[in-house]
XYZ file of C-alpha atoms in Angstrom:
700
model
C -4.067 5.793 -28.656
C -6.275 4.650 -25.799
C -8.896 1.975 -26.299
C -11.072 0.556 -23.547
C -13.290 -2.462 -23.317
C -15.737 -3.408 -20.588
C -15.843 0.108 -19.097
C -19.376 0.273 -17.705
C -19.306 2.913 -14.969
C -21.694 5.754 -15.747
C -22.107 9.093 -14.014
C -25.371 7.933 -12.513
C -25.547 6.263 -9.113
C -25.053 2.500 -9.323
C -26.082 -0.079 -6.750
C -24.594 -3.526 -6.308
C -26.429 -5.629 -3.775
C -25.086 -8.582 -1.882
C -27.236 -11.706 -1.464
C -30.364 -11.355 0.639
C -29.914 -11.651 4.376
C -30.110 -15.207 5.592
C -31.778 -15.977 8.911
C -28.704 -17.657 10.371
C -26.242 -14.872 9.531
C -24.912 -12.340 11.996
C -23.402 -8.905 11.435
C -19.657 -8.894 10.969
C -17.681 -8.082 14.111
C -14.171 -6.832 14.756
C -13.320 -10.393 15.816
C -14.395 -11.594 12.372
C -12.212 -8.984 10.685
C -9.142 -9.747 12.782
C -9.399 -13.522 12.394
C -10.408 -13.598 8.705
C -7.943 -15.785 6.739
C -5.657 -13.686 4.541
C -4.560 -14.712 1.073
C -1.041 -13.806 -0.041
C 0.308 -13.025 -3.500
C 0.640 -16.008 -5.855
C 3.796 -17.204 -7.599
C 3.829 -19.467 -10.659
C 6.225 -21.987 -12.143
C 8.045 -20.944 -15.323
C 5.894 -23.239 -17.464
C 2.742 -21.724 -16.010
C 1.324 -24.998 -14.738
C 1.734 -24.692 -10.970
C 0.986 -21.876 -8.574
C 1.732 -21.419 -4.880
C 0.032 -18.973 -2.559
C 0.057 -18.354 1.182
C -2.832 -18.182 3.627
C -2.319 -16.506 7.000
C -4.600 -17.737 9.785
C -5.210 -16.089 13.155
C -6.040 -18.087 16.282
C -9.312 -16.691 17.710
C -8.070 -16.924 21.306
C -4.334 -16.259 21.308
C -4.417 -14.181 18.087
C -1.168 -15.814 17.027
C -0.784 -15.913 13.253
C 0.479 -18.856 11.216
C 1.124 -19.073 7.485
C 0.474 -22.104 5.283
C 1.667 -22.574 1.690
C -0.777 -24.087 -0.809
C 0.007 -25.627 -4.183
C -2.485 -25.525 -7.046
C -2.290 -27.246 -10.421
C -3.444 -24.593 -12.911
C -3.983 -27.266 -15.540
C -6.748 -28.644 -13.315
C -8.452 -25.542 -11.855
C -11.196 -27.577 -10.211
C -8.773 -29.710 -8.226
C -8.308 -29.084 -4.534
C -5.270 -27.096 -3.505
C -2.651 -29.024 -1.533
C -1.269 -27.701 1.741
C 2.513 -28.052 1.750
C 4.252 -29.460 4.806
C 7.823 -28.178 4.760
C 8.592 -29.217 8.320
C 9.049 -25.740 9.739
C 8.578 -22.042 9.032
C 8.338 -21.059 5.370
C 7.676 -17.734 3.661
C 8.367 -15.916 0.381
C 7.991 -19.002 -1.832
C 9.437 -19.044 -5.357
C 9.792 -21.647 -8.088
C 13.276 -22.324 -9.358
C 14.098 -23.169 -12.952
C 14.854 -26.671 -11.653
C 11.226 -27.054 -10.541
C 12.160 -26.976 -6.863
C 10.542 -24.724 -4.295
C 12.740 -22.033 -2.728
C 11.647 -20.230 0.431
C 12.816 -18.313 3.504
C 13.031 -20.009 6.881
C 14.706 -19.479 10.259
C 14.874 -23.207 11.019
C 18.659 -23.494 10.734
C 21.391 -23.288 13.330
C 21.792 -19.833 14.812
C 18.187 -18.839 14.132
C 18.971 -16.528 11.207
C 16.628 -16.371 8.246
C 18.142 -18.132 5.209
C 17.011 -19.439 1.822
C 16.029 -23.095 1.692
C 15.109 -25.411 -1.153
C 12.826 -28.436 -1.384
C 12.017 -30.753 -4.312
C 8.381 -30.462 -5.363
C 6.069 -32.306 -7.732
C 2.611 -31.460 -9.046
C 0.923 -33.597 -6.396
C 2.372 -31.446 -3.616
C 4.895 -34.032 -2.490
C 8.038 -32.361 -1.179
C 11.429 -33.754 -0.359
C 13.534 -32.796 2.620
C 14.424 -29.084 2.597
C 18.082 -28.221 2.082
C 19.700 -24.950 3.144
C 20.696 -22.858 0.113
C 22.419 -19.907 1.812
C 24.631 -19.618 4.849
C 25.353 -15.896 5.099
C 26.259 -13.974 8.233
C 23.018 -12.016 8.650
C 19.292 -12.400 8.023
C 18.122 -12.658 4.427
C 15.150 -10.321 3.987
C 14.313 -11.590 0.497
C 15.680 -13.168 -2.658
C 15.230 -13.275 -6.430
C 16.193 -16.266 -8.583
C 17.630 -15.779 -12.061
C 15.393 -17.145 -14.842
C 18.042 -19.687 -15.868
C 18.313 -20.986 -12.290
C 22.071 -20.453 -12.108
C 22.141 -17.463 -9.761
C 20.356 -15.964 -6.794
C 20.192 -12.383 -5.525
C 19.849 -11.887 -1.770
C 18.849 -8.677 -0.062
C 19.040 -7.605 3.572
C 20.569 -5.007 5.888
C 24.369 -4.952 5.567
C 26.992 -2.321 6.407
C 27.975 -0.361 3.283
C 31.685 -0.988 3.837
C 31.121 -4.712 4.296
C 32.318 -6.634 1.184
C 30.214 -9.696 2.038
C 26.629 -10.364 3.050
C 27.064 -9.476 6.707
C 29.979 -8.306 8.847
C 30.557 -8.007 12.567
C 29.365 -4.599 13.765
C 26.590 -4.096 11.197
C 24.196 -1.406 12.382
C 26.362 -0.070 15.233
C 27.882 3.127 13.805
C 25.418 5.280 15.743
C 26.210 3.552 19.068
C 29.547 5.055 20.186
C 29.031 4.214 23.872
C 29.776 4.009 26.722
C 26.064 4.799 27.271
C 23.123 3.773 25.120
C 22.812 7.135 23.350
C 22.292 7.243 19.574
C 24.601 9.690 17.805
C 23.620 11.085 14.388
C 25.235 13.561 12.008
C 23.530 16.213 9.873
C 25.484 14.732 6.962
C 23.459 11.517 7.217
C 20.059 10.984 5.639
C 17.089 9.926 7.733
C 17.450 9.889 11.506
C 14.303 7.824 11.766
C 11.971 6.550 9.057
C 8.377 5.285 9.265
C 8.696 3.304 12.520
C 12.404 2.656 13.074
C 15.472 4.641 14.066
C 18.065 4.562 11.324
C 21.421 2.791 11.637
C 23.921 4.997 9.743
C 26.368 3.026 7.671
C 24.002 0.069 7.295
C 21.650 -0.155 4.301
C 19.416 -2.540 2.435
C 21.844 -4.132 -0.005
C 21.697 -6.810 -2.705
C 24.352 -9.459 -3.390
C 24.354 -11.862 -6.338
C 25.586 -15.447 -5.868
C 26.148 -18.383 -8.172
C 24.050 -21.451 -7.460
C 26.215 -24.553 -7.530
C 24.582 -27.862 -6.722
C 21.565 -26.060 -5.339
C 23.598 -23.910 -2.932
C 24.841 -20.322 -2.996
C 28.569 -20.284 -3.700
C 31.280 -17.729 -3.077
C 31.208 -14.405 -1.238
C 28.667 -12.803 -3.534
C 28.877 -9.710 -5.730
C 27.482 -6.498 -4.183
C 25.168 -4.849 -6.704
C 25.928 -1.389 -5.301
C 29.570 -1.931 -6.215
C 32.742 -1.436 -4.213
C 32.709 0.985 -1.286
C 34.603 4.246 -1.498
C 34.308 7.792 -2.778
C 31.518 8.213 -5.310
C 30.024 4.788 -4.589
C 26.284 4.225 -4.621
C 25.025 4.433 -1.032
C 21.328 3.747 -0.533
C 18.677 1.156 0.235
C 17.575 -1.593 -2.150
C 14.746 -2.318 -1.968
C 13.788 1.244 -1.080
C 12.462 1.749 2.430
C 10.004 1.503 4.048
C 7.747 -0.226 1.486
C 9.919 -1.522 -1.360
C 10.222 -5.218 -2.103
C 11.229 -7.729 -4.728
C 9.362 -5.758 -7.412
C 12.340 -3.360 -7.376
C 14.869 -6.088 -8.276
C 14.833 -7.873 -11.649
C 17.256 -10.285 -13.281
C 18.131 -9.975 -16.947
C 16.489 -12.930 -18.696
C 19.883 -14.461 -19.533
C 21.196 -13.995 -15.971
C 23.912 -11.588 -17.141
C 23.048 -8.913 -14.588
C 20.433 -7.312 -12.374
C 18.281 -4.187 -12.622
C 17.418 -2.599 -9.292
C 15.954 0.586 -7.807
C 17.726 2.773 -5.248
C 17.768 6.337 -3.946
C 21.028 7.839 -2.764
C 21.219 8.197 1.019
C 22.780 11.471 2.123
C 21.777 14.729 3.783
C 19.313 15.387 0.917
C 17.482 12.061 1.194
C 14.586 13.284 3.405
C 13.696 15.867 0.730
C 14.321 13.697 -2.349
C 12.061 11.396 -4.349
C 14.856 10.709 -6.835
C 14.735 6.922 -7.004
C 16.726 5.594 -9.981
C 17.041 2.294 -11.826
C 20.534 0.860 -11.852
C 22.202 -1.978 -13.770
C 24.965 -4.223 -12.499
C 26.645 -6.644 -14.912
C 28.113 -8.812 -12.122
C 31.720 -8.020 -13.044
C 32.320 -6.488 -9.624
C 32.395 -2.936 -10.944
C 30.141 -0.050 -9.922
C 26.547 -0.161 -11.191
C 25.338 2.073 -14.025
C 22.518 4.564 -13.411
C 20.098 4.079 -16.320
C 17.749 6.922 -15.346
C 20.180 9.544 -14.149
C 18.564 12.194 -16.379
C 15.279 12.000 -14.435
C 15.405 13.585 -10.976
C 11.996 12.198 -10.009
C 11.054 8.589 -9.173
C 11.923 5.673 -11.505
C 10.861 2.266 -10.267
C 9.437 -1.209 -11.019
C 12.126 -2.417 -13.464
C 10.744 -5.194 -15.686
C 12.875 -6.584 -18.550
C 11.000 -8.317 -21.365
C 11.489 -12.101 -21.433
C 13.180 -11.845 -24.845
C 15.796 -9.494 -23.350
C 15.154 -6.639 -25.788
C 13.325 -4.120 -23.614
C 13.221 -2.718 -20.101
C 9.843 -1.447 -18.949
C 9.622 0.672 -15.832
C 7.379 3.282 -14.210
C 8.520 6.876 -13.839
C 7.288 10.148 -12.395
C 8.170 13.514 -13.953
C 8.213 16.000 -11.067
C 10.989 15.807 -8.456
C 9.853 15.975 -4.847
C 6.277 14.835 -5.545
C 5.542 11.353 -4.240
C 2.027 11.240 -5.775
C 2.942 12.244 -9.315
C 1.609 10.098 -12.157
C 3.587 6.900 -12.783
C 3.983 6.575 -16.546
C 5.273 3.335 -18.072
C 8.517 3.885 -19.980
C 10.198 1.535 -22.431
C 13.967 1.355 -22.930
C 15.621 -0.367 -25.852
C 18.364 -2.352 -24.131
C 20.478 -2.471 -27.283
C 20.445 1.248 -28.103
C 19.464 2.893 -24.812
C 16.629 4.768 -26.566
C 13.772 5.395 -24.115
C 10.203 6.570 -24.650
C 7.218 7.278 -22.404
C 4.862 4.514 -23.480
C 1.672 5.583 -21.651
C 2.162 9.359 -21.590
C -1.252 9.965 -23.191
C -3.103 7.730 -20.722
C -4.070 9.815 -17.677
C -3.779 7.150 -15.016
C -0.946 6.159 -12.679
C 0.280 2.566 -12.964
C 1.161 0.761 -9.747
C 2.339 -2.573 -11.186
C 3.514 -3.986 -14.498
C 4.503 -7.364 -15.900
C 5.276 -8.824 -19.323
C 3.493 -11.742 -20.919
C 5.899 -14.689 -21.415
C 6.047 -14.078 -25.209
C 7.038 -10.388 -24.695
C 3.977 -9.369 -26.740
C 2.120 -7.379 -24.053
C 2.623 -5.503 -20.828
C -0.104 -6.064 -18.246
C -0.397 -3.290 -15.669
C -2.829 -2.131 -13.003
C -3.983 1.388 -12.182
C -6.752 2.992 -10.162
C -9.629 4.150 -12.348
C -12.527 5.913 -10.579
C -13.449 3.471 -7.774
C -11.879 0.374 -9.325
C -8.344 -0.882 -9.872
C -8.564 -2.838 -13.135
C -5.859 -4.483 -15.223
C -4.802 -3.009 -18.565
C -3.205 -4.623 -21.603
C -0.580 -2.363 -23.183
C 0.931 -2.777 -26.636
C 4.669 -1.985 -26.315
C 4.866 -1.237 -30.050
C 2.109 1.410 -30.197
C 1.396 2.393 -26.594
C -2.255 1.436 -27.027
C -3.902 0.874 -23.634
C -6.889 -1.446 -23.285
C -8.800 -2.022 -20.062
C -9.399 -5.725 -19.536
C -12.834 -6.937 -18.507
C -11.788 -9.708 -16.129
C -14.723 -9.747 -13.709
C -18.499 -9.843 -14.030
C -19.796 -6.543 -12.604
C -17.205 -4.225 -11.132
C -13.509 -4.987 -11.423
C -13.123 -3.686 -7.826
C -9.465 -4.150 -6.811
C -7.299 -6.395 -8.985
C -3.729 -7.017 -7.869
C -0.740 -9.381 -7.909
C -1.136 -10.020 -11.649
C 1.001 -12.866 -13.031
C 0.813 -13.278 -16.835
C 1.093 -16.921 -17.894
C 1.614 -18.656 -21.209
C -1.418 -19.247 -23.390
C -2.989 -15.813 -22.808
C -3.731 -16.585 -19.162
C -3.649 -14.251 -16.174
C -3.365 -15.257 -12.527
C -4.399 -12.501 -10.126
C -6.135 -11.617 -6.878
C -9.350 -9.649 -6.612
C -10.954 -8.067 -3.554
C -13.718 -5.555 -2.877
C -15.424 -3.739 -0.019
C -17.551 -6.834 0.436
C -14.893 -9.535 0.376
C -11.144 -10.010 0.987
C -8.786 -11.201 -1.770
C -9.325 -14.451 -3.606
C -7.302 -15.983 -6.428
C -8.627 -15.953 -10.004
C -7.515 -17.322 -13.389
C -8.401 -15.700 -16.710
C -7.981 -17.607 -19.953
C -7.845 -15.955 -23.358
C -8.122 -12.489 -21.772
C -11.697 -13.370 -20.806
C -13.550 -13.023 -17.512
C -11.867 -15.028 -14.812
C -12.900 -18.043 -12.778
C -12.201 -18.265 -9.035
C -9.484 -20.631 -7.836
C -9.823 -20.136 -4.073
C -12.432 -19.610 -1.409
C -10.098 -18.694 1.406
C -12.594 -16.453 3.208
C -15.786 -17.641 1.526
C -17.135 -19.898 4.265
C -16.423 -17.224 6.866
C -18.262 -14.583 4.858
C -21.155 -16.985 4.316
C -21.946 -16.836 8.035
C -22.038 -13.030 8.041
C -24.833 -10.664 7.168
C -24.296 -9.255 3.662
C -23.755 -5.590 2.885
C -24.694 -3.437 -0.085
C -22.416 -0.780 -1.567
C -23.839 1.953 -3.754
C -21.707 4.220 -5.897
C -22.752 7.799 -6.482
C -21.410 10.984 -8.022
C -22.150 14.672 -7.500
C -20.887 18.110 -8.451
C -18.159 19.010 -5.987
C -15.798 21.962 -5.705
C -15.450 23.945 -8.943
C -18.364 21.927 -10.326
C -16.104 18.893 -10.857
C -17.566 15.404 -10.749
C -16.709 13.732 -7.451
C -17.396 10.097 -6.624
C -18.392 8.400 -3.394
C -19.783 5.160 -1.974
C -22.444 4.241 0.575
C -22.025 0.924 2.403
C -24.695 -0.472 4.701
C -26.220 -3.755 5.814
C -28.407 -5.310 3.155
C -32.032 -5.524 4.228
C -31.719 -3.533 7.448
C -34.997 -1.900 8.459
C -35.398 1.625 9.774
C -33.098 4.636 9.784
C -29.381 4.265 10.391
C -26.847 6.870 11.572
C -24.237 8.167 9.134
C -20.463 7.669 9.382
C -18.407 9.919 7.109
C -15.165 8.110 6.203
C -12.237 10.366 5.193
C -9.256 8.666 3.587
C -5.596 9.410 4.151
C -2.792 10.159 1.769
C -4.179 12.687 1.033
C -3.450 11.411 -2.460
C -5.335 8.157 -1.930
C -8.813 6.667 -2.194
C -11.391 4.654 -0.287
C -12.038 2.724 -3.490
C -13.819 -0.595 -3.911
C -11.258 -2.670 -2.041
C -10.902 -4.733 1.111
C -9.011 -3.349 4.087
C -7.872 -5.095 7.235
C -7.746 -1.737 9.057
C -10.290 0.836 7.770
C -12.956 -1.600 6.648
C -16.368 -0.159 5.650
C -18.055 -3.552 5.903
C -17.293 -4.089 9.583
C -18.417 -0.533 10.458
C -21.610 -0.883 8.404
C -22.284 -4.189 10.155
C -22.662 -2.284 13.432
C -25.817 -0.682 11.994
C -24.273 2.436 10.433
C -24.273 3.766 6.885
C -20.665 4.388 5.871
C -20.219 7.240 3.399
C -16.851 7.718 1.714
C -16.058 10.576 -0.667
C -13.077 10.737 -3.028
C -12.491 14.466 -2.600
C -10.140 16.607 -4.707
C -6.689 15.109 -4.243
C -7.881 11.518 -4.584
C -6.263 9.069 -6.981
C -7.877 7.325 -9.934
C -9.446 10.367 -11.613
C -6.545 11.791 -13.588
C -3.469 13.646 -12.402
C -5.098 17.101 -12.443
C -7.694 15.932 -9.908
C -4.947 14.475 -7.699
C -2.909 17.681 -7.949
C -5.906 19.819 -6.981
C -5.261 19.422 -3.256
C -1.798 20.930 -3.541
C -1.592 24.027 -1.283
C -5.337 23.677 -0.623
C -5.610 21.097 2.159
C -8.579 22.622 3.912
C -10.302 24.116 0.855
C -11.747 21.992 -1.952
C -11.525 18.714 0.024
C -13.728 20.081 2.816
C -16.206 21.446 0.282
C -16.348 18.041 -1.410
C -16.963 16.307 1.908
C -19.766 18.710 2.769
C -21.424 18.334 -0.610
C -20.807 14.585 -0.703
C -22.472 14.018 2.655
C -25.466 16.082 1.533
C -25.664 14.160 -1.749
C -25.587 10.798 0.041
C -28.354 11.843 2.434
C -30.517 12.976 -0.486
C -29.819 9.796 -2.417
C -30.613 7.428 0.455
C -33.429 8.612 2.738
C -32.818 5.651 5.060
C -29.686 7.376 6.355
C -30.418 9.545 9.397
C -28.366 12.672 8.857
C -29.344 14.054 12.267
C -27.125 11.381 13.816
C -23.688 11.464 12.237
C -20.026 11.021 13.146
C -16.895 11.421 11.022
C -13.646 9.503 11.214
C -10.309 9.380 9.439
C -6.587 8.682 9.748
C -3.440 10.487 8.628
C -4.752 13.205 6.289
C -8.199 11.933 7.310
C -7.140 12.606 10.903
C -5.997 16.089 9.871
C -9.455 16.617 8.386
C -11.059 15.621 11.698
C -9.041 18.367 13.382
C -9.943 20.773 10.569
C -13.641 19.846 10.740
C -13.585 20.365 14.505
C -12.720 24.017 13.950
C -14.241 24.775 10.544
C -17.422 22.649 10.529
C -18.008 22.357 14.272
C -21.798 22.029 14.357
C -22.305 19.126 11.940
C -21.249 15.943 13.741
C -22.110 14.235 16.997
C -18.576 12.876 17.320
C -15.224 12.530 15.591
C -12.580 9.794 15.488
C -9.114 11.198 14.756
C -6.308 8.712 14.133
C -2.715 9.898 13.569
C -3.959 13.286 12.451
C -1.891 16.441 11.899
C -2.747 19.044 14.529
C -0.094 21.778 14.289
C 1.446 22.183 10.842
C 4.555 23.975 12.084
C 5.568 21.404 14.679
C 4.593 18.622 12.256
C 6.985 19.931 9.610
C 9.924 19.949 12.009
C 9.184 16.479 13.427
C 8.158 14.331 10.446
C 10.730 12.305 8.500
C 9.900 12.439 4.766
C 10.194 16.174 4.255
C 9.519 16.003 0.529
C 5.855 15.474 1.374
C 5.044 18.750 3.192
C 7.483 20.683 0.996
C 5.511 19.733 -2.106
C 2.011 20.094 -0.680
C 2.766 23.432 1.019
C 5.080 25.028 -1.514
C 8.395 24.632 0.277
C 9.680 24.326 3.817
C 7.952 25.978 6.737
C 10.596 28.716 6.738
C 10.023 29.321 3.014
C 6.219 29.474 3.089
C 4.944 29.860 6.676
C 1.796 31.692 5.565
C 0.430 28.666 3.708
C 1.216 26.245 6.544
C -0.619 28.550 8.946
C -3.539 29.089 6.553
C -4.424 25.405 6.789
C -3.289 24.891 10.400
C -6.013 23.322 12.603
C -4.403 24.745 15.739
C -5.682 28.234 14.858
C -9.310 27.139 15.136
C -9.192 25.295 18.450
C -11.434 27.985 19.939
C -14.295 26.578 17.846
C -13.818 22.976 18.958
C -16.924 21.531 20.557
C -17.418 18.093 18.957
C -16.493 15.081 21.142
C -13.366 13.441 19.734
C -11.589 10.112 20.149
C -7.871 10.590 19.455
C -5.729 7.563 18.492
C -1.976 7.367 17.962
C 0.936 4.943 17.770
C 4.135 5.825 19.590
C 6.236 4.388 16.763
C 4.536 6.589 14.188
C 7.342 8.759 12.827
C 5.280 10.025 9.882
C 2.832 11.887 12.165
C 4.562 11.786 15.578
C 2.412 11.017 18.587
C 2.945 14.532 19.970
C 0.416 15.681 17.371
C -2.178 13.514 19.121
C -1.152 14.830 22.527
C -1.598 18.387 21.233
C -5.101 17.660 19.971
C -6.054 15.890 23.191
C -4.758 18.800 25.283
C -6.754 21.236 23.140
C -9.919 19.196 23.692
C -9.301 19.130 27.423
C -8.683 22.887 27.550
C -11.923 23.490 25.624
C -13.892 21.194 27.988
C -14.806 18.965 25.029
C -15.468 15.293 25.869
C -12.507 13.283 24.594
C -10.589 10.036 24.869
C -6.972 9.278 23.965
C -5.966 5.776 22.819
C -2.189 5.238 22.608
C -0.528 2.123 21.189
C 3.117 2.008 22.379
C 4.246 -0.543 19.760
C 2.238 0.559 16.697
C 3.340 2.828 13.865
C 1.164 4.873 11.482
C -1.033 1.779 11.205
C -2.481 -0.663 13.754
C -1.194 -4.098 12.753
C -1.110 -6.341 15.822
C -4.281 -8.502 15.988
C -5.012 -7.744 19.646
C -4.412 -4.030 19.103
C -6.678 -4.085 16.063
C -9.408 -5.680 18.133
C -8.973 -3.050 20.855
C -8.987 -0.273 18.242
C -12.301 -1.436 16.803
C -13.948 -2.031 20.159
C -12.901 1.435 21.360
C -14.077 3.117 18.158
C -17.398 1.278 18.142
C -18.038 2.170 21.779
C -17.309 5.829 20.978
C -19.687 5.838 18.002
C -22.405 4.075 19.975
C -22.059 6.535 22.847
C -22.686 9.617 20.727
C -25.089 8.204 18.171
C -27.461 6.794 20.737
C -27.246 3.185 19.686
C -29.013 0.910 22.127
């Protein structure tokens, strides 16, 4: 049964205006975006009274970033948060069962990152930090057992190393005497996301006893002893996994963790499993061996009776629906708890009394939180915010029917909120508030239209509030392609900063987007240039009809990843519509892309097999075949460390533009991956893009 409350989105266009433009405000700039303070995920003490969160600040001249930890007393929400002075670097904070603060720092001898501990009281007073771990290599992260008697460390360690770090870690592919890297076809990834692999070395987890506040002994490897048949793989999974994939049993008797086997099949496999290690030193047990698709986010109930986790059903499909499953830890009986709810859950957590599961999932243009009854599977959308839920994340259920979470939107970056009694939440922070107060407000309007096959498709229009006169159109095309430009803040593709330059930003969640049910997401499969392009064409027309202030005779389009592919596709298949294009990390030649990318499960699913198995489909949607039609000026952007869409794809597009005598620019970032993350590079990216848009849209 599915029951919803507070679901107020209709099929009509909705407008949500920001405050009226103040005389002393200025449009948001790229400098504002890059230097905006950034709130991190909160952590709470076991009694639910205290919370700690991080704020990253960027120096406006050097662009160096520093992180500060803040302590807030949740029993006094109106009190001012206290900045913690720990006398050196500090990240990944966590409360121990002893009430002390645990964190990562590289302040010790040798410069390696280790776990440290400092006494802490509610006033924010801390004692002198003490080093908790002294292992041979960097600690990437840690998880404390609920009883405070153990700690799990994770980091990169050679698989045959029995301890947390051995001499020679990460050197198996460096045989010498030169600096050549030697790989075998029997290995898994050669390179992944933005790094060359180091065969023999993996992300591994070791469990240690805590004795007198310090890690004791050599540690127990959760992947078990090395040898034939042993589990070999990364935990957390790479490149994006974290502590959410590692969970202690409530009584500290063992650890649940997620891992995918690393072998020659790894680049084509999405078979992540959940494993259990009872800390006896034996091999771990695969709890989800029967499912050959992804199983992740292990979350045991606080009473120790149940294990909740999220699972996909179709092997090889990274964008399949994540359904919450529930396993009886006494009997092993497992059931799909949210099978009848057609949304994909991206996070889940238990309430402290084990009564509810609180999970988040994209739903149309929002990402709300849902309350799920583990007994019946009933799903209820929570109404936590006045107006739109926008993007809710980092949910921490607390005692007394309270929820701590972050919320962001197109208009504002994340802030921390507290809900009591499942009611609408009150803000706890104003990390970016005073910065936003100096900036001209924007208005975002939601709209829907009949897209391909007559299906309802949603979009958004973002523009400066109160701007007079016509404004050029910017068509935003999201990546994924199974993704969404939903109502959320972005530090990279930010509609507010583009709209603040005097443009109307139009985003369309075309077929293949997430948040509209799995059938809508699946609809892009084997149809990359079909229904999505039709949706974009119809969505742009619908936005121009809806808002006559937008000047459709002056329009550019821009996108990254799949959005960059669509720029290349538009250049050949819709060549007369736009004044310019911005193509970032876009696929240009589907054949060469297939043989150069790293996660091969992705093209194999979306194009019905390998290139050798289905070349006709790859060539059907291959932009390279339509280069003869290219005439629209294009800015091409790439990162040399992008191994998902290698930079040679950008060089191919740029060469094609040159050969067609089409005005073009190529922006290459030698140290960036599929994203632009460095503050100075981000500033350069925005300034280059804005100059390109201004050049072709005639902005004075």
